[in-house]
PDB file of C-alpha atoms and ligand atoms in Angstrom:
ATOM      1  CA  MET A   1       8.283   0.149   2.613  1.00 98.00           C
ATOM      2  CA  GLY A   2       8.961  -3.333   2.839  1.00 98.00           C
ATOM      3  CA  VAL A   3       6.166  -5.679   1.753  1.00 98.00           C
ATOM      4  CA  VAL A   4       5.419  -8.831   3.666  1.00 97.00           C
ATOM      5  CA  ASN A   5       2.333 -10.517   2.567  1.00 96.00           C
ATOM      6  CA  VAL A   6       1.463 -13.480   4.574  1.00 96.00           C
ATOM      7  CA  THR A   7      -1.424 -14.757   2.366  1.00 94.00           C
ATOM      8  CA  PRO A   8      -1.617 -17.922   0.185  1.00 93.00           C
ATOM      9  CA  ASP A   9      -2.505 -15.753  -2.407  1.00 91.00           C
ATOM     10  CA  SER A  10      -0.812 -12.440  -2.985  1.00 88.00           C
ATOM     11  CA  PHE A  11      -0.326 -11.726  -6.406  1.00 86.00           C
ATOM     12  CA  SER A  12       3.524 -11.718  -6.802  1.00 88.00           C
ATOM     13  CA  ASP A  13       4.586 -13.455  -3.325  1.00 85.00           C
ATOM     14  CA  GLY A  14       1.600 -15.440  -2.235  1.00 85.00           C
ATOM     15  CA  GLY A  15       2.525 -18.386  -0.078  1.00 89.00           C
ATOM     16  CA  VAL A  16       5.996 -17.050   0.336  1.00 88.00           C
ATOM     17  CA  HIS A  17       5.835 -15.639   3.992  1.00 89.00           C
ATOM     18  CA  LEU A  18       2.508 -18.131   5.161  1.00 89.00           C
ATOM     19  CA  GLN A  19       4.821 -19.628   7.951  1.00 93.00           C
ATOM     20  CA  PRO A  20       5.238 -16.746  10.946  1.00 95.00           C
ATOM     21  CA  ALA A  21       9.043 -17.578  10.855  1.00 96.00           C
ATOM     22  CA  ALA A  22       9.598 -17.170   7.549  1.00 96.00           C
ATOM     23  CA  ALA A  23       7.560 -13.952   7.123  1.00 97.00           C
ATOM     24  CA  ALA A  24       9.350 -12.417  10.355  1.00 98.00           C
ATOM     25  CA  ALA A  25      12.620 -13.261   8.888  1.00 98.00           C
ATOM     26  CA  ALA A  26      11.750 -11.685   5.842  1.00 98.00           C
ATOM     27  CA  GLY A  27      10.403  -8.614   7.914  1.00 98.00           C
ATOM     28  CA  TRP A  28      13.889  -8.177   9.806  1.00 98.00           C
ATOM     29  CA  ARG A  29      16.004  -8.579   6.817  1.00 98.00           C
ATOM     30  CA  MET A  30      14.091  -6.211   4.831  1.00 98.00           C
ATOM     31  CA  ILE A  31      14.689  -3.375   7.779  1.00 98.00           C
ATOM     32  CA  ASP A  32      18.423  -4.688   7.604  1.00 98.00           C
ATOM     33  CA  GLU A  33      18.432  -3.636   3.913  1.00 98.00           C
ATOM     34  CA  GLY A  34      17.234  -0.115   4.504  1.00 98.00           C
ATOM     35  CA  ALA A  35      13.354  -0.306   4.923  1.00 98.00           C
ATOM     36  CA  ALA A  36      12.207   2.265   7.025  1.00 98.00           C
ATOM     37  CA  ILE A  37       8.671   0.233   7.504  1.00 98.00           C
ATOM     38  CA  VAL A  38       7.419  -3.227   7.018  1.00 98.00           C
ATOM     39  CA  ASP A  39       4.379  -3.266   5.872  1.00 98.00           C
ATOM     40  CA  VAL A  40       2.532  -6.463   6.957  1.00 98.00           C
ATOM     41  CA  GLY A  41      -0.505  -7.764   5.511  1.00 97.00           C
ATOM     42  CA  GLY A  42      -3.023 -11.108   6.123  1.00 97.00           C
ATOM     43  CA  GLU A  43      -5.446 -10.429   2.991  1.00 96.00           C
ATOM     44  CA  SER A  44      -4.434 -10.089  -0.382  1.00 94.00           C
ATOM     45  CA  THR A  45      -6.096  -6.948  -2.509  1.00 92.00           C
ATOM     46  CA  ARG A  46      -5.323  -8.746  -5.754  1.00 88.00           C
ATOM     47  CA  PRO A  47      -7.605  -8.371  -8.717  1.00 86.00           C
ATOM     48  CA  GLY A  48     -10.233 -11.064  -8.347  1.00 85.00           C
ATOM     49  CA  SER A  49      -9.517 -11.446  -4.483  1.00 86.00           C
ATOM     50  CA  ALA A  50     -12.495 -12.084  -2.072  1.00 84.00           C
ATOM     51  CA  GLY A  51     -10.981 -11.322   1.125  1.00 90.00           C
ATOM     52  CA  VAL A  52     -10.606 -13.321   4.345  1.00 95.00           C
ATOM     53  CA  PRO A  53     -12.677 -13.127   8.016  1.00 97.00           C
ATOM     54  CA  VAL A  54     -11.016 -11.241  10.453  1.00 97.00           C
ATOM     55  CA  GLU A  55      -9.967 -14.526  12.506  1.00 98.00           C
ATOM     56  CA  GLU A  56      -8.144 -15.824   9.473  1.00 97.00           C
ATOM     57  CA  GLU A  57      -6.700 -12.427   8.993  1.00 97.00           C
ATOM     58  CA  LEU A  58      -5.604 -12.463  12.897  1.00 98.00           C
ATOM     59  CA  ARG A  59      -4.409 -15.767  12.368  1.00 97.00           C
ATOM     60  CA  ARG A  60      -1.890 -14.912   9.981  1.00 97.00           C
ATOM     61  CA  ILE A  61      -0.596 -11.604  10.888  1.00 98.00           C
ATOM     62  CA  VAL A  62      -0.368 -11.810  14.979  1.00 98.00           C
ATOM     63  CA  PRO A  63       2.357 -14.270  15.379  1.00 98.00           C
ATOM     64  CA  VAL A  64       4.436 -12.397  12.513  1.00 98.00           C
ATOM     65  CA  LEU A  65       3.960  -9.103  14.626  1.00 98.00           C
ATOM     66  CA  GLU A  66       4.982 -10.642  17.685  1.00 98.00           C
ATOM     67  CA  SER A  67       8.103 -11.980  16.093  1.00 98.00           C
ATOM     68  CA  LEU A  68       8.801  -8.515  14.470  1.00 98.00           C
ATOM     69  CA  HIS A  69       8.145  -6.746  17.939  1.00 97.00           C
ATOM     70  CA  GLY A  70      10.657  -3.635  17.764  1.00 98.00           C
ATOM     71  CA  ALA A  71      10.866  -3.232  14.131  1.00 98.00           C
ATOM     72  CA  PRO A  72       8.659  -0.411  12.499  1.00 98.00           C
ATOM     73  CA  ILE A  73       5.642  -2.242  11.315  1.00 98.00           C
ATOM     74  CA  SER A  74       2.835  -1.032   9.270  1.00 98.00           C
ATOM     75  CA  ILE A  75      -0.466  -3.063   9.626  1.00 98.00           C
ATOM     76  CA  ASP A  76      -2.133  -3.465   5.885  1.00 98.00           C
ATOM     77  CA  THR A  77      -5.733  -4.283   6.798  1.00 98.00           C
ATOM     78  CA  ALA A  78      -9.128  -2.658   6.036  1.00 97.00           C
ATOM     79  CA  LYS A  79     -10.458  -4.120   9.203  1.00 98.00           C
ATOM     80  CA  ALA A  80     -10.659  -1.978  12.535  1.00 98.00           C
ATOM     81  CA  GLU A  81     -10.464  -5.142  14.582  1.00 98.00           C
ATOM     82  CA  VAL A  82      -7.131  -6.268  12.810  1.00 98.00           C
ATOM     83  CA  ALA A  83      -5.943  -2.663  13.078  1.00 98.00           C
ATOM     84  CA  ARG A  84      -6.692  -2.384  16.755  1.00 98.00           C
ATOM     85  CA  ARG A  85      -4.724  -5.646  17.487  1.00 98.00           C
ATOM     86  CA  ALA A  86      -1.986  -4.546  15.403  1.00 98.00           C
ATOM     87  CA  LEU A  87      -1.838  -1.342  17.240  1.00 98.00           C
ATOM     88  CA  GLU A  88      -1.655  -3.000  20.876  1.00 98.00           C
ATOM     89  CA  LEU A  89       1.575  -5.018  19.439  1.00 98.00           C
ATOM     90  CA  ASP A  90       3.369  -1.415  18.142  1.00 97.00           C
ATOM     91  CA  ALA A  91       2.281  -1.046  14.534  1.00 98.00           C
ATOM     92  CA  GLU A  92       3.019   2.314  13.752  1.00 98.00           C
ATOM     93  CA  LEU A  93       0.959   2.918  10.701  1.00 98.00           C
ATOM     94  CA  VAL A  94      -2.184   1.654   9.376  1.00 98.00           C
ATOM     95  CA  ASN A  95      -2.413   0.918   5.631  1.00 98.00           C
ATOM     96  CA  ASP A  96      -5.823   1.026   4.633  1.00 98.00           C
ATOM     97  CA  VAL A  97      -6.371   0.398   0.922  1.00 98.00           C
ATOM     98  CA  THR A  98     -10.143   1.350   1.414  1.00 97.00           C
ATOM     99  CA  ALA A  99      -9.131   4.836   2.901  1.00 98.00           C
ATOM    100  CA  LEU A 100     -11.874   4.150   5.850  1.00 98.00           C
ATOM    101  CA  ARG A 101     -14.315   3.246   3.847  1.00 97.00           C
ATOM    102  CA  ALA A 102     -14.642  -0.545   4.605  1.00 96.00           C
ATOM    103  CA  ASP A 103     -15.218  -0.329   8.365  1.00 97.00           C
ATOM    104  CA  PRO A 104     -16.964   2.217  10.173  1.00 97.00           C
ATOM    105  CA  GLU A 105     -14.860   1.770  13.150  1.00 98.00           C
ATOM    106  CA  MET A 106     -11.526   1.898  11.586  1.00 98.00           C
ATOM    107  CA  ALA A 107     -11.239   6.057  12.053  1.00 98.00           C
ATOM    108  CA  GLU A 108     -11.617   5.702  15.343  1.00 98.00           C
ATOM    109  CA  VAL A 109      -9.155   3.008  16.491  1.00 98.00           C
ATOM    110  CA  VAL A 110      -6.558   5.035  14.162  1.00 98.00           C
ATOM    111  CA  ALA A 111      -7.581   8.510  16.152  1.00 98.00           C
ATOM    112  CA  GLU A 112      -7.373   6.928  19.141  1.00 98.00           C
ATOM    113  CA  SER A 113      -4.193   5.277  18.860  1.00 98.00           C
ATOM    114  CA  GLY A 114      -2.376   7.902  17.359  1.00 97.00           C
ATOM    115  CA  ALA A 115      -1.000   5.894  14.667  1.00 98.00           C
ATOM    116  CA  TYR A 116       0.200   7.149  11.317  1.00 98.00           C
ATOM    117  CA  LEU A 117      -2.182   6.394   8.518  1.00 99.00           C
ATOM    118  CA  CYS A 118      -2.268   6.116   4.590  1.00 99.00           C
ATOM    119  CA  LEU A 119      -5.321   6.826   2.795  1.00 98.00           C
ATOM    120  CA  MET A 120      -5.424   4.803  -0.636  1.00 98.00           C
ATOM    121  CA  HIS A 121      -7.393   5.439  -4.011  1.00 98.00           C
ATOM    122  CA  MET A 122      -9.453   2.650  -5.350  1.00 97.00           C
ATOM    123  CA  GLN A 123     -12.082   2.760  -7.751  1.00 96.00           C
ATOM    124  CA  GLY A 124     -14.653  -0.499  -6.882  1.00 89.00           C
ATOM    125  CA  ASP A 125     -13.471  -3.344  -5.032  1.00 89.00           C
ATOM    126  CA  PRO A 126     -10.416  -5.926  -5.463  1.00 88.00           C
ATOM    127  CA  ARG A 127     -13.383  -8.554  -6.924  1.00 87.00           C
ATOM    128  CA  THR A 128     -14.018  -6.209  -9.623  1.00 87.00           C
ATOM    129  CA  MET A 129     -12.036  -3.257  -9.625  1.00 87.00           C
ATOM    130  CA  GLN A 130     -10.165  -4.070 -13.057  1.00 87.00           C
ATOM    131  CA  GLN A 131     -13.025  -5.189 -15.033  1.00 87.00           C
ATOM    132  CA  ASN A 132     -13.975  -1.766 -16.755  1.00 88.00           C
ATOM    133  CA  PRO A 133     -11.931   1.175 -14.771  1.00 93.00           C
ATOM    134  CA  THR A 134     -13.181   4.338 -15.889  1.00 93.00           C
ATOM    135  CA  TYR A 135     -12.456   8.152 -15.415  1.00 97.00           C
ATOM    136  CA  ASP A 136     -12.686  11.510 -17.181  1.00 97.00           C
ATOM    137  CA  ASP A 137      -9.381  12.441 -15.661  1.00 98.00           C
ATOM    138  CA  VAL A 138      -7.667  10.151 -13.723  1.00 98.00           C
ATOM    139  CA  ALA A 139      -5.244  12.179 -11.932  1.00 98.00           C
ATOM    140  CA  SER A 140      -7.697  14.975 -10.918  1.00 98.00           C
ATOM    141  CA  GLU A 141      -9.992  12.747  -9.967  1.00 98.00           C
ATOM    142  CA  VAL A 142      -7.664  10.492  -7.687  1.00 98.00           C
ATOM    143  CA  ALA A 143      -6.611  13.728  -6.114  1.00 98.00           C
ATOM    144  CA  ALA A 144     -10.213  14.749  -5.721  1.00 98.00           C
ATOM    145  CA  PHE A 145     -10.888  11.705  -3.766  1.00 98.00           C
ATOM    146  CA  LEU A 146      -7.645  11.874  -1.415  1.00 98.00           C
ATOM    147  CA  GLU A 147      -8.344  15.294  -0.592  1.00 98.00           C
ATOM    148  CA  GLN A 148     -12.307  14.458   0.378  1.00 98.00           C
ATOM    149  CA  ARG A 149     -10.583  11.676   2.571  1.00 98.00           C
ATOM    150  CA  LEU A 150      -8.196  13.507   4.211  1.00 98.00           C
ATOM    151  CA  ARG A 151     -10.489  15.805   5.164  1.00 98.00           C
ATOM    152  CA  PHE A 152     -12.783  12.577   6.389  1.00 98.00           C
ATOM    153  CA  ALA A 153      -9.838  11.440   8.254  1.00 98.00           C
ATOM    154  CA  VAL A 154      -9.162  14.918   9.886  1.00 98.00           C
ATOM    155  CA  ASP A 155     -12.795  15.416  10.943  1.00 98.00           C
ATOM    156  CA  ALA A 156     -12.759  11.867  12.364  1.00 98.00           C
ATOM    157  CA  GLY A 157      -9.770  13.338  14.981  1.00 98.00           C
ATOM    158  CA  ILE A 158      -6.682  11.992  13.188  1.00 98.00           C
ATOM    159  CA  LYS A 159      -4.195  14.356  13.062  1.00 98.00           C
ATOM    160  CA  GLU A 160      -3.258  15.728   9.437  1.00 98.00           C
ATOM    161  CA  GLU A 161       0.640  15.443   9.799  1.00 98.00           C
ATOM    162  CA  ARG A 162      -0.023  11.835  10.171  1.00 98.00           C
ATOM    163  CA  ILE A 163      -1.446  10.631   7.134  1.00 99.00           C
ATOM    164  CA  ALA A 164      -0.076   9.604   3.954  1.00 99.00           C
ATOM    165  CA  LEU A 165      -1.537   9.600   0.079  1.00 99.00           C
ATOM    166  CA  ASP A 166      -1.039   7.004  -2.312  1.00 99.00           C
ATOM    167  CA  PRO A 167      -2.927   6.855  -5.752  1.00 98.00           C
ATOM    168  CA  GLY A 168      -3.260   2.973  -5.599  1.00 98.00           C
ATOM    169  CA  ILE A 169      -1.441   1.676  -8.514  1.00 98.00           C
ATOM    170  CA  GLY A 170      -3.589  -1.222 -10.023  1.00 97.00           C
ATOM    171  CA  PHE A 171      -6.577  -0.556  -7.846  1.00 97.00           C
ATOM    172  CA  GLY A 172      -9.104  -0.065 -10.471  1.00 97.00           C
ATOM    173  CA  LYS A 173      -6.982   1.533 -13.159  1.00 97.00           C
ATOM    174  CA  THR A 174      -5.636   0.225 -16.309  1.00 97.00           C
ATOM    175  CA  VAL A 175      -2.379   0.067 -17.622  1.00 97.00           C
ATOM    176  CA  ARG A 176      -2.158   3.592 -18.903  1.00 97.00           C
ATOM    177  CA  GLN A 177      -3.901   5.134 -15.979  1.00 98.00           C
ATOM    178  CA  ASN A 178      -1.259   3.758 -13.567  1.00 98.00           C
ATOM    179  CA  PHE A 179       1.661   5.509 -15.868  1.00 98.00           C
ATOM    180  CA  GLU A 180      -0.380   8.714 -15.935  1.00 98.00           C
ATOM    181  CA  LEU A 181      -0.816   8.757 -12.411  1.00 98.00           C
ATOM    182  CA  VAL A 182       2.854   8.571 -12.015  1.00 98.00           C
ATOM    183  CA  ARG A 183       3.548  11.356 -14.447  1.00 98.00           C
ATOM    184  CA  ARG A 184       1.116  13.364 -12.881  1.00 98.00           C
ATOM    185  CA  LEU A 185       2.086  13.021  -9.348  1.00 98.00           C
ATOM    186  CA  ASP A 186       2.304  16.259  -8.967  1.00 98.00           C
ATOM    187  CA  LEU A 187      -1.449  16.855  -8.036  1.00 98.00           C
ATOM    188  CA  LEU A 188      -1.038  14.484  -5.152  1.00 98.00           C
ATOM    189  CA  THR A 189       2.023  16.198  -3.792  1.00 98.00           C
ATOM    190  CA  ALA A 190      -0.030  19.415  -4.121  1.00 98.00           C
ATOM    191  CA  LEU A 191      -2.236  18.222  -1.201  1.00 98.00           C
ATOM    192  CA  GLY A 192       0.438  18.802   1.486  1.00 98.00           C
ATOM    193  CA  ARG A 193       1.092  15.234   2.408  1.00 98.00           C
ATOM    194  CA  PRO A 194       3.753  12.514   2.074  1.00 98.00           C
ATOM    195  CA  VAL A 195       2.919  10.240  -1.136  1.00 99.00           C
ATOM    196  CA  LEU A 196       3.494   6.849  -1.129  1.00 99.00           C
ATOM    197  CA  VAL A 197       3.465   4.646  -4.247  1.00 99.00           C
ATOM    198  CA  GLY A 198       3.511   1.064  -4.725  1.00 98.00           C
ATOM    199  CA  PHE A 199       4.212   0.147  -8.284  1.00 98.00           C
ATOM    200  CA  SER A 200       6.504  -2.945  -7.147  1.00 98.00           C
ATOM    201  CA  ARG A 201       5.957  -6.312  -9.316  1.00 98.00           C
ATOM    202  CA  LYS A 202       2.462  -4.831 -10.588  1.00 98.00           C
ATOM    203  CA  SER A 203       1.254  -6.227 -13.838  1.00 97.00           C
ATOM    204  CA  SER A 204       1.096  -2.741 -15.790  1.00 98.00           C
ATOM    205  CA  LEU A 205       5.052  -3.282 -15.696  1.00 98.00           C
ATOM    206  CA  GLY A 206       4.594  -6.456 -17.330  1.00 98.00           C
ATOM    207  CA  ARG A 207       1.997  -5.515 -19.748  1.00 98.00           C
ATOM    208  CA  ILE A 208       3.979  -2.122 -20.600  1.00 98.00           C
ATOM    209  CA  LEU A 209       6.786  -4.556 -21.789  1.00 97.00           C
ATOM    210  CA  GLY A 210       4.693  -6.430 -24.365  1.00 97.00           C
ATOM    211  CA  ASP A 211       2.995  -9.389 -22.403  1.00 97.00           C
ATOM    212  CA  PRO A 212      -0.930  -8.306 -22.589  1.00 96.00           C
ATOM    213  CA  THR A 213      -1.557 -10.963 -20.101  1.00 96.00           C
ATOM    214  CA  ALA A 214       1.387 -10.475 -17.836  1.00 97.00           C
ATOM    215  CA  ASP A 215       0.312 -10.598 -13.807  1.00 95.00           C
ATOM    216  CA  THR A 216       3.440  -9.431 -12.260  1.00 97.00           C
ATOM    217  CA  GLY A 217       6.306  -6.983 -13.300  1.00 98.00           C
ATOM    218  CA  SER A 218      10.163  -7.798 -13.295  1.00 98.00           C
ATOM    219  CA  LEU A 219      12.700  -6.138 -10.593  1.00 98.00           C
ATOM    220  CA  ALA A 220      14.225  -3.673 -13.363  1.00 98.00           C
ATOM    221  CA  ALA A 221      10.633  -2.407 -14.405  1.00 98.00           C
ATOM    222  CA  SER A 222       9.706  -1.590 -10.553  1.00 98.00           C
ATOM    223  CA  ILE A 223      12.634   0.022  -9.745  1.00 98.00           C
ATOM    224  CA  ALA A 224      12.333   2.268 -12.690  1.00 98.00           C
ATOM    225  CA  ALA A 225       8.603   3.074 -11.952  1.00 98.00           C
ATOM    226  CA  ALA A 226       9.780   3.460  -8.282  1.00 99.00           C
ATOM    227  CA  VAL A 227      12.615   6.177  -9.311  1.00 98.00           C
ATOM    228  CA  ALA A 228      10.073   8.030 -11.504  1.00 98.00           C
ATOM    229  CA  ALA A 229       7.796   8.478  -8.507  1.00 98.00           C
ATOM    230  CA  TYR A 230      10.359   9.357  -6.128  1.00 98.00           C
ATOM    231  CA  GLU A 231      11.502  12.246  -8.869  1.00 98.00           C
ATOM    232  CA  ARG A 232       8.177  13.114  -9.184  1.00 98.00           C
ATOM    233  CA  GLY A 233       8.100  13.917  -5.248  1.00 98.00           C
ATOM    234  CA  ALA A 234       6.903  10.359  -3.638  1.00 98.00           C
ATOM    235  CA  THR A 235       8.765   9.945  -0.198  1.00 98.00           C
ATOM    236  CA  ILE A 236       7.556   6.547   0.430  1.00 98.00           C
ATOM    237  CA  LEU A 237       8.120   3.723  -1.900  1.00 98.00           C
ATOM    238  CA  ARG A 238       6.321   0.274  -1.493  1.00 98.00           C
ATOM    239  CA  ALA A 239       8.375  -2.475  -2.685  1.00 98.00           C
ATOM    240  CA  HIS A 240       9.051  -6.287  -2.371  1.00 98.00           C
ATOM    241  CA  ASP A 241      12.787  -6.061  -3.463  1.00 98.00           C
ATOM    242  CA  VAL A 242      13.923  -3.773  -0.663  1.00 98.00           C
ATOM    243  CA  ARG A 243      17.803  -3.612  -1.155  1.00 98.00           C
ATOM    244  CA  GLU A 244      17.818  -3.193  -4.800  1.00 98.00           C
ATOM    245  CA  HIS A 245      14.954  -0.428  -4.132  1.00 98.00           C
ATOM    246  CA  VAL A 246      17.259   1.147  -1.550  1.00 98.00           C
ATOM    247  CA  GLU A 247      20.054   1.256  -3.764  1.00 98.00           C
ATOM    248  CA  ALA A 248      18.466   2.761  -6.639  1.00 98.00           C
ATOM    249  CA  LEU A 249      16.988   5.119  -4.670  1.00 98.00           C
ATOM    250  CA  MET A 250      19.810   6.257  -2.955  1.00 98.00           C
ATOM    251  CA  VAL A 251      21.402   6.929  -6.111  1.00 98.00           C
ATOM    252  CA  ALA A 252      18.197   9.063  -7.786  1.00 98.00           C
ATOM    253  CA  ALA A 253      18.344  11.229  -4.100  1.00 98.00           C
ATOM    254  CA  ALA A 254      22.197  11.681  -5.132  1.00 98.00           C
ATOM    255  CA  VAL A 255      21.437  12.934  -8.575  1.00 98.00           C
ATOM    256  CA  ALA A 256      18.721  14.906  -6.783  1.00 95.00           C
ATOM    257  CA  GLY A 257      21.361  16.472  -4.762  1.00 93.00           C
TER     258      GLY A 257
HETATM  259  N1  LIG B   1      -0.708  -2.653  -3.169  1.00 56.25           N
HETATM  260  C1  LIG B   1      -0.700  -3.933  -2.534  1.00 56.25           C
HETATM  261  C2  LIG B   1      -1.397  -4.121  -1.558  1.00 56.25           C
HETATM  262  N2  LIG B   1      -1.460  -2.734  -0.602  1.00 56.25           N
HETATM  263  N3  LIG B   1      -1.213  -0.758   0.154  1.00 56.25           N
HETATM  264  C3  LIG B   1      -0.630   0.507  -0.412  1.00 56.25           C
HETATM  265  N4  LIG B   1      -0.873   1.694   0.270  1.00 56.25           N
HETATM  266  N5  LIG B   1      -0.266   0.745  -1.648  1.00 56.25           N
HETATM  267  C4  LIG B   1      -0.381   0.034  -2.715  1.00 56.25           C
HETATM  268  O1  LIG B   1       0.036   0.148  -3.809  1.00 56.25           O
HETATM  269  C5  LIG B   1      -0.710  -1.498  -2.139  1.00 56.25           C
HETATM  270  C6  LIG B   1      -1.179  -1.617  -0.926  1.00 56.25           C
HETATM  271  C7  LIG B   1      -0.791  -4.981  -3.730  1.00 56.25           C
HETATM  272  O2  LIG B   1       0.245  -5.577  -3.547  1.00 56.25           O
HETATM  273  P1  LIG B   1       0.677  -6.880  -2.859  1.00 56.25           P
HETATM  274  O3  LIG B   1       0.512  -6.620  -1.315  1.00 56.25           O
HETATM  275  O4  LIG B   1       2.089  -7.117  -2.988  1.00 56.25           O
HETATM  276  O5  LIG B   1      -0.233  -7.948  -3.229  1.00 56.25           O
HETATM  277  P2  LIG B   1      -1.779  -8.541  -2.640  1.00 56.25           P
HETATM  278  O6  LIG B   1      -2.714  -7.319  -2.537  1.00 56.25           O
HETATM  279  O7  LIG B   1      -2.160  -9.567  -3.483  1.00 56.25           O
HETATM  280  O8  LIG B   1      -1.203  -9.313  -0.910  1.00 56.25           O
END
């Protein structure tokens, strides 16, 4: 899954794809490089971010989705209205980092469209989530949350076979907790749904390498995390640097046989 953030403030590529033409070109390039789907987002969820109004989010993403018409698209949004518009423009997957908790209409929009859905775990909200993340047992709590949100989605009429689950790397977790979630990914794969992991460029990668104030992680570190997640059963890897991730994952797949 390639990432195209149409935002001024995303943590690693803020401002890079703010012009619709640049964003669409990046999306097409990612498809060329082997992405199975491109995740387009118009609102940053970086730690501390405040969120944008629906009109602004639509203004950012609609021209990009129009220019990406024909490509497999995921819409990264927590707003039902944005998801609805994206689905009208043929997006195939709704990537809701709140797991259908932010907008009471989101479940219905996804159910009616028959789209795919990604449910992600987050403790707290982007404004506060990194202040003091606490768990007794992070992997089992994340698994229990995702199991509960999966049930909620299915009860709302979304087909179970259309749903993927995501531990939400960096969303209310310490550095150690992020790595533990990948180490114990079997707890999530046991839920029987495809698991998506998005470790690309996240600050925990820079911090594990010794910089306690890092805001991002390097490409090499991102690839190591993606391959580790793949080897533990993740089947969708969300990444900014598609070509390099595809190459690394093809080699990891060849080794896995
Ligand atoms: N991470 C980000 C955003 N959306 N969606 C899923 N399913 N999983 C993730 O790990 C995930 C996500 C944050 O990364 P990015 O989009 O690069 O930054 P920002 O939120 O600052 O735009």
